[in-house]
Each structure stands twice: as structure tokens, then as C-alpha cells.
mmCIF file of C-alpha atoms in Angstrom:
data_model
loop_
_atom_site.group_PDB
_atom_site.id
_atom_site.type_symbol
_atom_site.label_atom_id
_atom_site.label_comp_id
_atom_site.label_asym_id
_atom_site.label_seq_id
_atom_site.Cartn_x
_atom_site.Cartn_y
_atom_site.Cartn_z
ATOM 1 C CA UNK A 113 -12.816 -18.649 -8.630
ATOM 2 C CA UNK A 114 -9.868 -18.942 -11.021
ATOM 3 C CA UNK A 115 -7.729 -16.010 -12.118
ATOM 4 C CA UNK A 116 -5.514 -16.809 -15.074
ATOM 5 C CA UNK A 117 -1.873 -16.008 -14.364
ATOM 6 C CA UNK A 118 1.283 -17.039 -16.202
ATOM 7 C CA UNK A 119 2.040 -20.155 -14.160
ATOM 8 C CA UNK A 120 5.713 -21.016 -14.341
ATOM 9 C CA UNK A 121 6.416 -18.339 -16.941
ATOM 10 C CA UNK A 122 6.275 -15.288 -14.664
ATOM 11 C CA UNK A 123 5.936 -14.225 -11.044
ATOM 12 C CA UNK A 124 2.518 -13.385 -9.613
ATOM 13 C CA UNK A 125 1.818 -11.335 -6.491
ATOM 14 C CA UNK A 126 -1.496 -11.496 -4.628
ATOM 15 C CA UNK A 127 -2.606 -8.737 -2.226
ATOM 16 C CA UNK A 128 -5.566 -9.164 0.118
ATOM 17 C CA UNK A 129 -7.446 -6.096 1.384
ATOM 18 C CA UNK A 130 -10.274 -5.638 3.872
ATOM 19 C CA UNK A 131 -12.621 -2.653 3.796
ATOM 20 C CA UNK A 132 -10.496 -0.728 1.290
ATOM 21 C CA UNK A 133 -8.580 -1.766 -1.817
ATOM 22 C CA UNK A 134 -6.556 -0.147 -4.612
ATOM 23 C CA UNK A 135 -8.458 0.679 -7.800
ATOM 24 C CA UNK A 136 -5.598 -0.615 -9.908
ATOM 25 C CA UNK A 137 -5.790 -2.814 -12.985
ATOM 26 C CA UNK A 138 -8.995 -4.214 -14.476
ATOM 27 C CA UNK A 139 -12.029 -5.574 -12.645
ATOM 28 C CA UNK A 140 -12.445 -9.308 -13.312
ATOM 29 C CA UNK A 141 -14.864 -10.291 -10.525
ATOM 30 C CA UNK A 142 -17.298 -8.520 -8.212
ATOM 31 C CA UNK A 143 -19.837 -10.770 -6.535
ATOM 32 C CA UNK A 144 -20.716 -12.893 -3.529
ATOM 33 C CA UNK A 145 -18.748 -16.012 -2.603
ATOM 34 C CA UNK A 146 -19.338 -18.400 0.293
ATOM 35 C CA UNK A 147 -16.090 -18.500 2.254
ATOM 36 C CA UNK A 148 -15.513 -21.262 4.795
ATOM 37 C CA UNK A 149 -12.991 -22.084 7.535
ATOM 38 C CA UNK A 150 -12.155 -18.392 8.091
ATOM 39 C CA UNK A 151 -9.864 -18.282 5.065
ATOM 40 C CA UNK A 152 -9.825 -17.417 1.396
ATOM 41 C CA UNK A 153 -7.545 -19.134 -1.100
ATOM 42 C CA UNK A 154 -6.401 -17.936 -4.503
ATOM 43 C CA UNK A 155 -4.792 -20.456 -6.821
ATOM 44 C CA UNK A 156 -3.639 -20.436 -10.429
ATOM 45 C CA UNK A 157 -5.343 -22.560 -13.063
ATOM 46 C CA UNK A 158 -2.386 -24.961 -13.283
ATOM 47 C CA UNK A 159 -2.485 -25.663 -9.553
ATOM 48 C CA UNK A 160 1.142 -24.667 -9.076
ATOM 49 C CA UNK A 161 0.668 -21.840 -6.590
ATOM 50 C CA UNK A 162 -1.735 -21.057 -3.790
ATOM 51 C CA UNK A 163 -2.160 -17.955 -1.661
ATOM 52 C CA UNK A 164 -4.189 -18.199 1.566
ATOM 53 C CA UNK A 165 -5.466 -15.415 3.801
ATOM 54 C CA UNK A 166 -7.315 -15.773 7.102
ATOM 55 C CA UNK A 167 -10.552 -13.786 7.337
ATOM 56 C CA UNK A 168 -12.644 -12.607 10.280
ATOM 57 C CA UNK A 169 -15.942 -14.261 9.371
ATOM 58 C CA UNK A 170 -17.340 -16.980 7.154
ATOM 59 C CA UNK A 171 -20.373 -17.315 4.904
ATOM 60 C CA UNK A 172 -21.495 -15.404 1.814
ATOM 61 C CA UNK A 173 -19.719 -12.105 1.337
ATOM 62 C CA UNK A 174 -18.687 -9.718 -1.376
ATOM 63 C CA UNK A 175 -15.367 -10.399 -3.045
ATOM 64 C CA UNK A 176 -13.743 -8.078 -5.584
ATOM 65 C CA UNK A 177 -10.822 -9.124 -7.764
ATOM 66 C CA UNK A 178 -8.766 -6.805 -9.948
ATOM 67 C CA UNK A 179 -5.688 -7.747 -11.986
ATOM 68 C CA UNK A 180 -3.001 -5.705 -13.681
ATOM 69 C CA UNK A 181 -3.275 -7.518 -17.028
ATOM 70 C CA UNK A 182 -6.253 -9.844 -17.678
ATOM 71 C CA UNK A 183 -5.052 -13.155 -19.068
ATOM 72 C CA UNK A 184 -1.461 -12.397 -18.113
ATOM 73 C CA UNK A 185 -1.866 -11.239 -14.529
ATOM 74 C CA UNK A 186 1.267 -10.578 -12.500
ATOM 75 C CA UNK A 187 -0.520 -8.717 -9.694
ATOM 76 C CA UNK A 188 -3.883 -9.757 -8.250
ATOM 77 C CA UNK A 189 -5.794 -7.483 -5.853
ATOM 78 C CA UNK A 190 -8.463 -9.196 -3.723
ATOM 79 C CA UNK A 191 -10.906 -7.005 -1.768
ATOM 80 C CA UNK A 192 -13.045 -8.281 1.116
ATOM 81 C CA UNK A 193 -15.535 -6.485 3.331
ATOM 82 C CA UNK A 194 -16.227 -3.831 0.698
ATOM 83 C CA UNK A 195 -19.685 -2.348 1.312
ATOM 84 C CA UNK A 196 -22.203 -2.021 -1.510
ATOM 85 C CA UNK A 197 -22.124 1.762 -1.061
ATOM 86 C CA UNK A 198 -18.323 1.983 -0.913
ATOM 87 C CA UNK A 199 -16.857 5.129 -2.406
ATOM 88 C CA UNK A 200 -13.872 5.825 -4.605
ATOM 89 C CA UNK A 201 -11.422 8.177 -2.887
ATOM 90 C CA UNK A 202 -8.025 9.504 -3.963
ATOM 91 C CA UNK A 203 -4.825 8.325 -2.303
ATOM 92 C CA UNK A 204 -3.418 10.290 -0.628
ATOM 93 C CA UNK A 205 -6.429 12.389 0.314
ATOM 94 C CA UNK A 206 -4.339 15.562 0.028
ATOM 95 C CA UNK A 207 -1.789 16.412 -2.634
ATOM 96 C CA UNK A 208 -1.324 14.653 -5.982
ATOM 97 C CA UNK A 209 -3.144 11.365 -6.450
ATOM 98 C CA UNK A 210 -1.035 8.197 -6.511
ATOM 99 C CA UNK A 211 -4.082 6.083 -7.377
ATOM 100 C CA UNK A 212 -7.733 5.779 -6.360
ATOM 101 C CA UNK A 213 -9.021 3.519 -3.587
ATOM 102 C CA UNK A 214 -12.409 1.864 -3.161
ATOM 103 C CA UNK A 215 -13.251 2.167 0.522
ATOM 104 C CA UNK A 216 -16.134 1.457 2.887
ATOM 105 C CA UNK A 217 -14.856 4.108 5.310
ATOM 106 C CA UNK A 218 -17.415 6.907 5.384
ATOM 107 C CA UNK A 219 -15.273 9.355 7.366
ATOM 108 C CA UNK A 220 -12.091 9.110 5.334
ATOM 109 C CA UNK A 221 -9.326 6.540 5.554
ATOM 110 C CA UNK A 222 -6.991 6.566 8.541
ATOM 111 C CA UNK A 223 -3.518 7.874 7.722
ATOM 112 C CA UNK A 224 -1.912 4.547 8.626
ATOM 113 C CA UNK A 225 -4.251 2.722 6.234
ATOM 114 C CA UNK A 226 -3.374 5.175 3.469
ATOM 115 C CA UNK A 227 0.333 4.602 4.101
ATOM 116 C CA UNK A 228 -0.208 0.844 3.899
ATOM 117 C CA UNK A 229 -1.960 1.218 0.559
ATOM 118 C CA UNK A 230 0.688 3.590 -0.799
ATOM 119 C CA UNK A 231 3.525 1.243 0.118
ATOM 120 C CA UNK A 232 1.848 -1.973 -1.011
ATOM 121 C CA UNK A 233 4.328 -2.372 -3.863
ATOM 122 C CA UNK A 234 7.748 -1.358 -5.112
ATOM 123 C CA UNK A 235 6.761 -0.355 -8.610
ATOM 124 C CA UNK A 236 7.085 3.425 -9.075
ATOM 125 C CA UNK A 237 9.123 3.695 -5.834
ATOM 126 C CA UNK A 238 9.640 7.467 -6.060
ATOM 127 C CA UNK A 239 5.914 8.196 -6.417
ATOM 128 C CA UNK A 240 4.981 5.727 -3.673
ATOM 129 C CA UNK A 241 7.572 7.110 -1.265
ATOM 130 C CA UNK A 242 6.568 10.724 -2.014
ATOM 131 C CA UNK A 243 2.935 9.839 -1.242
ATOM 132 C CA UNK A 244 3.985 8.208 2.052
ATOM 133 C CA UNK A 245 6.015 11.324 2.929
ATOM 134 C CA UNK A 246 3.007 13.567 2.309
ATOM 135 C CA UNK A 247 0.964 11.364 4.660
ATOM 136 C CA UNK A 248 3.760 11.331 7.251
ATOM 137 C CA UNK A 249 3.811 15.144 7.256
ATOM 138 C CA UNK A 250 0.148 15.473 8.231
ATOM 139 C CA UNK A 251 -0.151 17.615 11.371
ATOM 140 C CA UNK A 252 -2.347 15.053 13.118
ATOM 141 C CA UNK A 253 0.465 12.518 12.757
ATOM 142 C CA UNK A 254 3.654 14.534 12.939
ATOM 143 C CA UNK A 255 2.810 15.922 16.378
ATOM 144 C CA UNK A 256 2.441 12.436 17.919
ATOM 145 C CA UNK A 257 4.747 9.525 18.752
ATOM 146 C CA UNK A 258 2.958 7.621 15.984
ATOM 147 C CA UNK A 259 5.108 9.630 13.587
ATOM 148 C CA UNK A 260 8.216 7.666 14.564
ATOM 149 C CA UNK A 261 6.388 4.360 14.226
ATOM 150 C CA UNK A 262 5.176 5.233 10.729
ATOM 151 C CA UNK A 263 8.688 6.334 9.727
ATOM 152 C CA UNK A 264 10.003 2.937 10.883
ATOM 153 C CA UNK A 265 7.443 1.189 8.680
ATOM 154 C CA UNK A 266 8.588 3.257 5.715
ATOM 155 C CA UNK A 267 12.156 2.223 6.584
ATOM 156 C CA UNK A 268 11.116 -1.433 6.458
ATOM 157 C CA UNK A 269 9.673 -0.807 2.994
ATOM 158 C CA UNK A 270 13.018 0.658 1.913
ATOM 159 C CA UNK A 271 14.766 -2.621 2.725
ATOM 160 C CA UNK A 272 13.022 -4.296 -0.217
ATOM 161 C CA UNK A 273 14.724 -1.860 -2.586
ATOM 162 C CA UNK A 274 18.183 -3.262 -1.922
ATOM 163 C CA UNK A 275 19.479 -6.715 -1.029
ATOM 164 C CA UNK A 276 22.295 -5.101 0.955
ATOM 165 C CA UNK A 277 20.242 -2.724 3.093
ATOM 166 C CA UNK A 278 20.053 -4.178 6.591
ATOM 167 C CA UNK A 279 17.854 -3.204 9.506
ATOM 168 C CA UNK A 280 20.305 -0.728 11.043
ATOM 169 C CA UNK A 281 20.867 1.091 7.759
ATOM 170 C CA UNK A 282 17.149 1.171 6.974
ATOM 171 C CA UNK A 283 16.241 2.529 10.411
ATOM 172 C CA UNK A 284 18.882 5.238 10.049
ATOM 173 C CA UNK A 285 17.375 6.233 6.711
ATOM 174 C CA UNK A 286 13.907 6.192 8.275
ATOM 175 C CA UNK A 287 15.049 8.611 10.965
ATOM 176 C CA UNK A 288 16.750 10.809 8.363
ATOM 177 C CA UNK A 289 13.516 10.848 6.388
ATOM 178 C CA UNK A 290 11.530 11.757 9.487
ATOM 179 C CA UNK A 291 13.819 14.672 10.325
ATOM 180 C CA UNK A 292 13.658 15.942 6.730
ATOM 181 C CA UNK A 293 9.860 15.789 6.857
ATOM 182 C CA UNK A 294 9.764 17.654 10.167
ATOM 183 C CA UNK A 295 12.075 20.361 8.772
ATOM 184 C CA UNK A 296 9.969 20.732 5.630
ATOM 185 C CA UNK A 297 6.776 20.768 7.684
ATOM 186 C CA UNK A 298 8.160 23.454 10.017
ATOM 187 C CA UNK A 299 9.115 25.625 7.039
ATOM 188 C CA UNK A 300 5.542 25.599 5.711
ATOM 189 C CA UNK A 301 2.874 28.134 6.695
ATOM 190 C CA UNK A 302 0.931 27.114 9.781
ATOM 191 C CA UNK A 303 -2.248 26.709 7.760
ATOM 192 C CA UNK A 304 -0.817 24.064 5.446
ATOM 193 C CA UNK A 305 -1.917 20.534 6.298
ATOM 194 C CA UNK A 306 0.956 18.645 4.644
ATOM 195 C CA UNK A 307 4.221 19.388 2.886
ATOM 196 C CA UNK A 308 3.954 20.328 -0.806
ATOM 197 C CA UNK A 309 4.644 17.735 -3.481
ATOM 198 C CA UNK A 310 7.910 19.444 -4.427
ATOM 199 C CA UNK A 311 9.254 18.974 -0.883
ATOM 200 C CA UNK A 312 7.999 15.384 -0.694
ATOM 201 C CA UNK A 313 9.594 14.589 -4.071
ATOM 202 C CA UNK A 314 12.887 16.161 -2.979
ATOM 203 C CA UNK A 315 12.977 14.147 0.255
ATOM 204 C CA UNK A 316 12.072 10.946 -1.604
ATOM 205 C CA UNK A 317 14.895 11.583 -4.068
ATOM 206 C CA UNK A 318 17.374 12.120 -1.206
ATOM 207 C CA UNK A 319 16.381 8.894 0.553
ATOM 208 C CA UNK A 320 16.316 6.760 -2.605
ATOM 209 C CA UNK A 321 19.791 7.996 -3.577
ATOM 210 C CA UNK A 322 20.975 7.056 -0.084
ATOM 211 C CA UNK A 323 19.528 3.556 -0.540
ATOM 212 C CA UNK A 324 21.595 3.196 -3.727
ATOM 213 C CA UNK A 325 24.736 4.310 -1.878
ATOM 214 C CA UNK A 326 24.026 1.761 0.869
ATOM 215 C CA UNK A 327 23.766 -1.049 -1.721
#
């Protein structure tokens, strides 16, 4: 399979997904490929770049490829292990939709998987961070120690927004974010599952402004 990118003219990013993938860009391939050696490789037509991902099993399997701009792709999304009866679900599953996801999960995507999808890029950072905050505020997550772990992963994502933001500064911002989410969650009625978009947007704005100050 060959996906036309811009070679030496522009940067190209390839994301590999298993079981679920973002419904972003245009569909350029959806069919069966025979994959060998427990890996899949994506290369540009000029043979200048190659992206390799290890996979769990070999043999014929469904592969889906979407690109942001056919013929001039700068972002390639590769989906593996997507069932024939996979469904399109919104991300996040509560609150405003960041984008849709094609998923084989019949019972709804795990919160950690949704966070990974939401923070798969740094385009639209405010919207992506707000979506991650909404997920972080879910009662099933905020009342467990997993909440701190997820906040640390968001902090790692923040580091890519500034060349001067080190680990210590990012972790401090992650903890600040977590405390702001807990405060907003506590202020909501007990029946609410997650914080409202307005609160998530406000917290995202606070953290992103802090990242700029750290730079």
C-alpha cells in the first residue's frame, strides 16, 4: 500500500490504532492485507521515510487508512483490528464531540482509551485538552487512584506544547489541573457525570496560559 505524502516538502505524521481509530480526514483504503513478521510498515512513494509498528498477529486482516488531505497528506491514520460491525461513536462519549471514533468496542470505550484518542495530536490544543478534562472528571475515574495517573499523562502531553517545559513543571501543571477538576466536579450536582463544557474550557484555558508563562 502506498499513501502519497509530500516527501521532502512537508512533515508527515503516522498514527497506528488497534480496535478503535479517529474518524478524521478522508478514507483512502479499507480492505484486507496480509501482514507478516508481526509488523506493519507505512512508507512514502519516494522511499524517503518509513514508519513501522509491531502487531499482535499476522496473516490477512482488515486495515483502514485515512488521511487529512488526499494527495498532500500530512497526517495518516492507520486502523487495525477494526471489526466489520464496528460502530461510530462520539469522543468524548459525554459532553461536546471533539470528533467521532470508529470502534469495535461494543460496551463503550474505556476512559483511558478515549483520553489517548483525544490527546493524539497537538492541533486544536484547547479543544483536545477540554475533552481530556471532561473525561478526567468522570466519577468512575475521579474517585480512584487512576485519576492521578491520567493527570500525569495529560501533563506529559503538555510538554509538547513548549520546548522549555520540563518534567517538573509539567507534573506541577498536571497536579494543578487535577485539583481544578476535582474542585469543579465537587461543585456540580451529585447527579452530573462529568463537569460541564464551560468548566472544562475554563480549566483548559488556565493550564494553557500557564504553559505559555513557563515557556
